[in-house]
């Protein structure tokens, strides 16, 4: 080296030293109180350095990482936890949720917590902030992982996918929407019409699939009841050119049955509540879901969905996507047919089964464009081919007919949903694609799949869903480890093997050939004979007895959480799940009679015909058994896993913070369970097992060069790697890092935190001072505005309160002299501050009004009033006419006007009974038609006293035939019609069935309400107990000598008086045809 070069090197080193010393003075200044900006003297030689610091600060802010959120928001990447424990993980997750930070990284995995509220982090400004930026340049967000997947696809021409997982209500569907919206927003900057059309179809398809594939559950008002994987195709410019949607395991059993508090699929309620009167009339429907068996359970369920507006949105989306008016009409005709199918009922005369109500069948045939006789035949008969080629028709039992009806309804909806998906695919598929002309076609896949489900009662659907999660969990861990290993090998870093739980053993338990549960289920379904779920469970117990992840009550007799011949348990990766084997075989067979398939294939509706291509085969041509539901699902999941394995994956793991849908509640136990079964802690461990943090040399140097005297403001070394080595050496972190070819790898988070703290102390004091002045000015301005606002609000509130008092006083000034004591006076709307006061005053006025009314009632009429009040409460408005408008005589048998010929005889008998049995008063008496113990109906007299109920023979001087203590009666049952039938339920299950008869006082009197009211009032006031009253709209249920009976009411032309007739399952009350 020459002397000249030596001198130049010394001068450069001295200049660098002076710059660093100036920087150290800034650090010292940051630790003490500074004078105002105007009084600071900046040396002239330092002005250029100050400008460099300001420029450097802007550059560092633009290259900032997620940690810039601040420690008060917790760690934005779980990899940076001090210790990887469940406790620290949960503390950090909870802190970020409470601070409104719903997204957190684990490396490149995004953990999303459902906020249960609208958040202002998804608009155009947020999209612009994340567009084209690196993953860690902004706080964690769905947009960041979406942009990372898009950039990887565009830059490296590599297919990518975004896997969204989590349990129902964790926000998977919303996450997929935001990802789709982001991709749509950042593509097609030139606004080409054909690309915009593809984007609109992709976005609108979500609306349609939600309507037909989502439903309200007890966990989620908009729960996806199917798995969805969407491929979005991009051209070489990165613009979407098409797509393809795959759906998995639609929960079609929901069509015919839902749990308490849940609804059927949204599409049914949207049609019934959002369809116009004209449309519903043409579909033979009414706008009340409670009228239809399949939607009755969810008709009253509270939901945040607006079915009316959603129906309009779906109709608009179908048109935008490209469905024709005829196709849309066919879709809703099929929905209407399904609803009407649920109302089809069957009756049996002992030999054959009949369809009750031919009108419903006619409407179904009209909606499906089929022959009514063929529909009836399909519901009642099954065509079977014998071994000799002979075709016979086998009639259904009533149970088989109901099963076939429900299976047909489920299959109709499943085929409809599959057709809608395939129709959308046909519209958005890439057309006229030529790789030579158009370049490479790349794909981004978005997987919105159900998470593990562990319910109180887990059935076949949960078994399939949890198997799917086992497969995806296996793929997740393998890809994470594989990516880590590939990066270490690429960078020349030695990889140490990581022990992790391999759930292949659980996957094999389910899907292994000849030994797995799916094979055992399929074998049972193929076995000829009466193979039940219990037999299948015994087979699993025999073949899987030695498997460490399988058990049952038979294998673990002491485990009383399972039942014999019903339950088996699998030790899943997410935890132990106990399954009920009931219904497994039926659901796996997914049996649908071939007659229905041929019926639909022969429909005149081309849309319906297209859905049932397998119906073109005749009964003698159908020889091959269809694949079982479990096998079909397994094949689709295996294909999905293979498809994901060939793409570069990005993950969104969704967490449900609580079951109350609260934006502030964080259920630690609930969230910890989800963290465990999603494998998030294990993901952190895998990520940290080698190195917790890695960064390219130029980016690391740009962020931390101000912490080293040899790199600030610019280093003089040959490469950025040497400059990074100087930073690490100065801080003494040589043993905690490794140097790759292009990246620095940091082993522990504490090293990174130390560098961050060093960097934080070097923020120029000038920036802090400017921030202080500006924030103070904003605060003072805000304070003045708030004071003015509060002053105005205070005056206005006082005015509103006084105005309300004045208005109430004006309206109610003369209520004492009004005929209705102010009942018709309308209360003014109160201000919010007086809401509670308003409620209290209205209650007080009602009480005062009632007291004025009751005060005018004569004491002699009070007993009748109390009885009528009791009847009004008990009948709950379900019985239209119950005698409220007439006087109640109660003791009709002793009333000479009602019973002029027999009243004297009854009075004599009643006095004898009173002297003999010592009862105090007659509660009710009258003639009735009663069913005796020989199932014959006879005329009798009914006497109800405060101690006993007597059955009297009016033709034999009111001879006592039976005496029952009043205490033995437990309830009353009446119908909602005008008939006079009453059932008195007893403790001994030997109920009294009778029909009250009118006397001569008024031939059309309704005395059921009088009997109900007097008995209920007597039980309530005298016996201090309750007498339940059940009002039935159809049949009455009772027991006679312990045997259950049903009683229905029918009108019969020519019938002069009500009378009982014996039926197959009880009795029929025949009433005159009015």
PDB file of N, CA and C in Angstrom, residues 304-361:
ATOM      1  N   UNK A 304     -78.424 -12.075  12.247  1.00  0.00           N
ATOM      2  CA  UNK A 304     -78.012 -10.747  11.804  1.00  0.00           C
ATOM      3  C   UNK A 304     -78.169 -10.581  10.296  1.00  0.00           C
ATOM      4  N   UNK A 305     -78.569 -11.638   9.609  1.00  0.00           N
ATOM      5  CA  UNK A 305     -78.728 -11.568   8.153  1.00  0.00           C
ATOM      6  C   UNK A 305     -80.076 -10.952   7.797  1.00  0.00           C
ATOM      7  N   UNK A 306     -80.070 -10.097   6.785  1.00  0.00           N
ATOM      8  CA  UNK A 306     -81.295  -9.515   6.255  1.00  0.00           C
ATOM      9  C   UNK A 306     -81.673 -10.308   5.008  1.00  0.00           C
ATOM     10  N   UNK A 307     -82.622 -11.243   5.155  1.00  0.00           N
ATOM     11  CA  UNK A 307     -82.949 -12.142   4.061  1.00  0.00           C
ATOM     12  C   UNK A 307     -83.511 -11.397   2.853  1.00  0.00           C
ATOM     13  N   UNK A 308     -84.258 -10.345   3.110  1.00  0.00           N
ATOM     14  CA  UNK A 308     -84.891  -9.620   2.000  1.00  0.00           C
ATOM     15  C   UNK A 308     -83.839  -8.940   1.120  1.00  0.00           C
ATOM     16  N   UNK A 309     -82.930  -8.180   1.746  1.00  0.00           N
ATOM     17  CA  UNK A 309     -81.907  -7.492   0.957  1.00  0.00           C
ATOM     18  C   UNK A 309     -80.906  -8.478   0.366  1.00  0.00           C
ATOM     19  N   UNK A 310     -80.606  -9.556   1.096  1.00  0.00           N
ATOM     20  CA  UNK A 310     -79.675 -10.560   0.571  1.00  0.00           C
ATOM     21  C   UNK A 310     -80.249 -11.254  -0.663  1.00  0.00           C
ATOM     22  N   UNK A 311     -81.576 -11.453  -0.675  1.00  0.00           N
ATOM     23  CA  UNK A 311     -82.195 -12.078  -1.844  1.00  0.00           C
ATOM     24  C   UNK A 311     -82.011 -11.197  -3.079  1.00  0.00           C
ATOM     25  N   UNK A 312     -82.174  -9.902  -2.914  1.00  0.00           N
ATOM     26  CA  UNK A 312     -81.968  -8.991  -4.035  1.00  0.00           C
ATOM     27  C   UNK A 312     -80.517  -9.032  -4.509  1.00  0.00           C
ATOM     28  N   UNK A 313     -79.573  -9.095  -3.537  1.00  0.00           N
ATOM     29  CA  UNK A 313     -78.157  -9.147  -3.907  1.00  0.00           C
ATOM     30  C   UNK A 313     -77.831 -10.432  -4.665  1.00  0.00           C
ATOM     31  N   UNK A 314     -78.433 -11.551  -4.248  1.00  0.00           N
ATOM     32  CA  UNK A 314     -78.178 -12.830  -4.924  1.00  0.00           C
ATOM     33  C   UNK A 314     -78.748 -12.801  -6.332  1.00  0.00           C
ATOM     34  N   UNK A 315     -79.960 -12.292  -6.487  1.00  0.00           N
ATOM     35  CA  UNK A 315     -80.558 -12.199  -7.813  1.00  0.00           C
ATOM     36  C   UNK A 315     -79.698 -11.345  -8.738  1.00  0.00           C
ATOM     37  N   UNK A 316     -79.193 -10.234  -8.210  1.00  0.00           N
ATOM     38  CA  UNK A 316     -78.322  -9.365  -9.009  1.00  0.00           C
ATOM     39  C   UNK A 316     -77.021 -10.084  -9.362  1.00  0.00           C
ATOM     40  N   UNK A 317     -76.451 -10.812  -8.367  1.00  0.00           N
ATOM     41  CA  UNK A 317     -75.190 -11.525  -8.604  1.00  0.00           C
ATOM     42  C   UNK A 317     -75.360 -12.609  -9.661  1.00  0.00           C
ATOM     43  N   UNK A 318     -76.481 -13.323  -9.626  1.00  0.00           N
ATOM     44  CA  UNK A 318     -76.715 -14.370 -10.623  1.00  0.00           C
ATOM     45  C   UNK A 318     -76.761 -13.776 -12.026  1.00  0.00           C
ATOM     46  N   UNK A 319     -77.367 -12.610 -12.158  1.00  0.00           N
ATOM     47  CA  UNK A 319     -77.423 -11.967 -13.475  1.00  0.00           C
ATOM     48  C   UNK A 319     -76.045 -11.485 -13.911  1.00  0.00           C
ATOM     49  N   UNK A 320     -75.266 -10.906 -12.970  1.00  0.00           N
ATOM     50  CA  UNK A 320     -73.928 -10.431 -13.305  1.00  0.00           C
ATOM     51  C   UNK A 320     -73.033 -11.589 -13.726  1.00  0.00           C
ATOM     52  N   UNK A 321     -73.130 -12.709 -13.022  1.00  0.00           N
ATOM     53  CA  UNK A 321     -72.296 -13.873 -13.342  1.00  0.00           C
ATOM     54  C   UNK A 321     -72.613 -14.396 -14.730  1.00  0.00           C
ATOM     55  N   UNK A 322     -73.893 -14.377 -15.120  1.00  0.00           N
ATOM     56  CA  UNK A 322     -74.249 -14.834 -16.458  1.00  0.00           C
ATOM     57  C   UNK A 322     -75.325 -15.888 -16.503  1.00  0.00           C
ATOM     58  N   UNK A 323     -76.041 -16.110 -15.411  1.00  0.00           N
ATOM     59  CA  UNK A 323     -77.159 -17.043 -15.416  1.00  0.00           C
ATOM     60  C   UNK A 323     -78.324 -16.430 -16.212  1.00  0.00           C
ATOM     61  N   UNK A 324     -78.946 -17.227 -17.052  1.00  0.00           N
ATOM     62  CA  UNK A 324     -80.096 -16.735 -17.817  1.00  0.00           C
ATOM     63  C   UNK A 324     -81.327 -16.669 -16.915  1.00  0.00           C
ATOM     64  N   UNK A 325     -82.347 -15.954 -17.368  1.00  0.00           N
ATOM     65  CA  UNK A 325     -83.580 -15.845 -16.582  1.00  0.00           C
ATOM     66  C   UNK A 325     -84.236 -17.212 -16.415  1.00  0.00           C
ATOM     67  N   UNK A 326     -84.150 -18.047 -17.454  1.00  0.00           N
ATOM     68  CA  UNK A 326     -84.721 -19.395 -17.349  1.00  0.00           C
ATOM     69  C   UNK A 326     -83.985 -20.224 -16.305  1.00  0.00           C
ATOM     70  N   UNK A 327     -82.664 -20.095 -16.256  1.00  0.00           N
ATOM     71  CA  UNK A 327     -81.884 -20.845 -15.276  1.00  0.00           C
ATOM     72  C   UNK A 327     -82.184 -20.369 -13.849  1.00  0.00           C
ATOM     73  N   UNK A 328     -82.292 -19.053 -13.676  1.00  0.00           N
ATOM     74  CA  UNK A 328     -82.628 -18.517 -12.348  1.00  0.00           C
ATOM     75  C   UNK A 328     -84.011 -18.993 -11.938  1.00  0.00           C
ATOM     76  N   UNK A 329     -84.950 -19.001 -12.882  1.00  0.00           N
ATOM     77  CA  UNK A 329     -86.298 -19.496 -12.593  1.00  0.00           C
ATOM     78  C   UNK A 329     -86.256 -20.963 -12.172  1.00  0.00           C
ATOM     79  N   UNK A 330     -85.458 -21.768 -12.869  1.00  0.00           N
ATOM     80  CA  UNK A 330     -85.347 -23.191 -12.533  1.00  0.00           C
ATOM     81  C   UNK A 330     -84.738 -23.390 -11.146  1.00  0.00           C
ATOM     82  N   UNK A 331     -83.761 -22.560 -10.797  1.00  0.00           N
ATOM     83  CA  UNK A 331     -83.130 -22.670  -9.476  1.00  0.00           C
ATOM     84  C   UNK A 331     -84.179 -22.516  -8.376  1.00  0.00           C
ATOM     85  N   UNK A 332     -85.003 -21.489  -8.492  1.00  0.00           N
ATOM     86  CA  UNK A 332     -85.975 -21.228  -7.432  1.00  0.00           C
ATOM     87  C   UNK A 332     -87.180 -22.171  -7.512  1.00  0.00           C
ATOM     88  N   UNK A 333     -87.439 -22.724  -8.672  1.00  0.00           N
ATOM     89  CA  UNK A 333     -88.457 -23.774  -8.749  1.00  0.00           C
ATOM     90  C   UNK A 333     -88.003 -25.021  -7.992  1.00  0.00           C
ATOM     91  N   UNK A 334     -86.723 -25.344  -8.101  1.00  0.00           N
ATOM     92  CA  UNK A 334     -86.185 -26.501  -7.366  1.00  0.00           C
ATOM     93  C   UNK A 334     -86.237 -26.241  -5.867  1.00  0.00           C
ATOM     94  N   UNK A 335     -85.888 -25.028  -5.448  1.00  0.00           N
ATOM     95  CA  UNK A 335     -85.980 -24.695  -4.022  1.00  0.00           C
ATOM     96  C   UNK A 335     -87.418 -24.837  -3.527  1.00  0.00           C
ATOM     97  N   UNK A 336     -88.363 -24.359  -4.325  1.00  0.00           N
ATOM     98  CA  UNK A 336     -89.772 -24.458  -3.929  1.00  0.00           C
ATOM     99  C   UNK A 336     -90.216 -25.914  -3.868  1.00  0.00           C
ATOM    100  N   UNK A 337     -89.748 -26.718  -4.824  1.00  0.00           N
ATOM    101  CA  UNK A 337     -90.106 -28.140  -4.817  1.00  0.00           C
ATOM    102  C   UNK A 337     -89.578 -28.831  -3.570  1.00  0.00           C
ATOM    103  N   UNK A 338     -88.383 -28.467  -3.154  1.00  0.00           N
ATOM    104  CA  UNK A 338     -87.805 -29.059  -1.938  1.00  0.00           C
ATOM    105  C   UNK A 338     -88.647 -28.690  -0.721  1.00  0.00           C
ATOM    106  N   UNK A 339     -89.048 -27.414  -0.642  1.00  0.00           N
ATOM    107  CA  UNK A 339     -89.871 -26.980   0.490  1.00  0.00           C
ATOM    108  C   UNK A 339     -91.197 -27.735   0.523  1.00  0.00           C
ATOM    109  N   UNK A 340     -91.801 -27.904  -0.629  1.00  0.00           N
ATOM    110  CA  UNK A 340     -93.083 -28.612  -0.674  1.00  0.00           C
ATOM    111  C   UNK A 340     -92.903 -30.100  -0.403  1.00  0.00           C
ATOM    112  N   UNK A 341     -91.770 -30.660  -0.810  1.00  0.00           N
ATOM    113  CA  UNK A 341     -91.492 -32.067  -0.504  1.00  0.00           C
ATOM    114  C   UNK A 341     -91.524 -32.311   0.997  1.00  0.00           C
ATOM    115  N   UNK A 342     -90.983 -31.376   1.749  1.00  0.00           N
ATOM    116  CA  UNK A 342     -90.963 -31.542   3.194  1.00  0.00           C
ATOM    117  C   UNK A 342     -92.342 -31.593   3.803  1.00  0.00           C
ATOM    118  N   UNK A 343     -93.333 -31.019   3.119  1.00  0.00           N
ATOM    119  CA  UNK A 343     -94.709 -31.020   3.640  1.00  0.00           C
ATOM    120  C   UNK A 343     -95.524 -32.220   3.178  1.00  0.00           C
ATOM    121  N   UNK A 344     -94.921 -33.082   2.348  1.00  0.00           N
ATOM    122  CA  UNK A 344     -95.627 -34.286   1.907  1.00  0.00           C
ATOM    123  C   UNK A 344     -95.715 -35.260   3.076  1.00  0.00           C
ATOM    124  N   UNK A 345     -96.907 -35.728   3.367  1.00  0.00           N
ATOM    125  CA  UNK A 345     -97.126 -36.668   4.460  1.00  0.00           C
ATOM    126  C   UNK A 345     -97.723 -37.956   3.907  1.00  0.00           C
ATOM    127  N   UNK A 346     -97.495 -39.036   4.640  1.00  0.00           N
ATOM    128  CA  UNK A 346     -97.954 -40.340   4.213  1.00  0.00           C
ATOM    129  C   UNK A 346     -98.875 -40.928   5.278  1.00  0.00           C
ATOM    130  N   UNK A 347     -99.860 -41.671   4.812  1.00  0.00           N
ATOM    131  CA  UNK A 347    -100.761 -42.374   5.711  1.00  0.00           C
ATOM    132  C   UNK A 347    -100.881 -43.823   5.286  1.00  0.00           C
ATOM    133  N   UNK A 348    -101.233 -44.662   6.214  1.00  0.00           N
ATOM    134  CA  UNK A 348    -101.329 -46.096   5.932  1.00  0.00           C
ATOM    135  C   UNK A 348    -102.657 -46.620   6.452  1.00  0.00           C
ATOM    136  N   UNK A 349    -103.289 -47.475   5.642  1.00  0.00           N
ATOM    137  CA  UNK A 349    -104.519 -48.128   6.079  1.00  0.00           C
ATOM    138  C   UNK A 349    -104.264 -49.547   6.571  1.00  0.00           C
ATOM    139  N   UNK A 350    -103.000 -49.859   6.815  1.00  0.00           N
ATOM    140  CA  UNK A 350    -102.638 -51.183   7.301  1.00  0.00           C
ATOM    141  C   UNK A 350    -102.040 -52.060   6.223  1.00  0.00           C
ATOM    142  N   UNK A 351    -102.419 -51.819   4.961  1.00  0.00           N
ATOM    143  CA  UNK A 351    -101.904 -52.639   3.877  1.00  0.00           C
ATOM    144  C   UNK A 351    -101.036 -51.835   2.911  1.00  0.00           C
ATOM    145  N   UNK A 352    -101.474 -50.680   2.576  1.00  0.00           N
ATOM    146  CA  UNK A 352    -100.724 -49.864   1.620  1.00  0.00           C
ATOM    147  C   UNK A 352    -100.536 -48.462   2.174  1.00  0.00           C
ATOM    148  N   UNK A 353     -99.542 -47.760   1.608  1.00  0.00           N
ATOM    149  CA  UNK A 353     -99.217 -46.396   2.031  1.00  0.00           C
ATOM    150  C   UNK A 353     -99.778 -45.436   0.995  1.00  0.00           C
ATOM    151  N   UNK A 354    -100.358 -44.355   1.464  1.00  0.00           N
ATOM    152  CA  UNK A 354    -100.959 -43.356   0.598  1.00  0.00           C
ATOM    153  C   UNK A 354    -100.299 -42.004   0.853  1.00  0.00           C
ATOM    154  N   UNK A 355    -100.290 -41.156  -0.179  1.00  0.00           N
ATOM    155  CA  UNK A 355     -99.843 -39.771  -0.025  1.00  0.00           C
ATOM    156  C   UNK A 355    -101.035 -38.943   0.433  1.00  0.00           C
ATOM    157  N   UNK A 356    -100.851 -38.209   1.534  1.00  0.00           N
ATOM    158  CA  UNK A 356    -101.919 -37.366   2.062  1.00  0.00           C
ATOM    159  C   UNK A 356    -101.799 -35.979   1.444  1.00  0.00           C
ATOM    160  N   UNK A 357    -102.770 -35.584   0.695  1.00  0.00           N
ATOM    161  CA  UNK A 357    -102.743 -34.253   0.087  1.00  0.00           C
ATOM    162  C   UNK A 357    -102.160 -34.297  -1.313  1.00  0.00           C
ATOM    163  N   UNK A 358    -102.977 -34.585  -2.298  1.00  0.00           N
ATOM    164  CA  UNK A 358    -102.512 -34.707  -3.685  1.00  0.00           C
ATOM    165  C   UNK A 358    -102.139 -33.348  -4.269  1.00  0.00           C
ATOM    166  N   UNK A 359    -102.695 -32.264  -3.712  1.00  0.00           N
ATOM    167  CA  UNK A 359    -102.382 -30.935  -4.242  1.00  0.00           C
ATOM    168  C   UNK A 359    -100.892 -30.649  -4.154  1.00  0.00           C
ATOM    169  N   UNK A 360    -100.291 -31.011  -3.032  1.00  0.00           N
ATOM    170  CA  UNK A 360     -98.855 -30.766  -2.862  1.00  0.00           C
ATOM    171  C   UNK A 360     -98.046 -31.517  -3.913  1.00  0.00           C
ATOM    172  N   UNK A 361     -98.434 -32.777  -4.170  1.00  0.00           N
ATOM    173  CA  UNK A 361     -97.732 -33.564  -5.187  1.00  0.00           C
ATOM    174  C   UNK A 361     -97.906 -32.926  -6.561  1.00  0.00           C
TER     175      UNK A 361
END
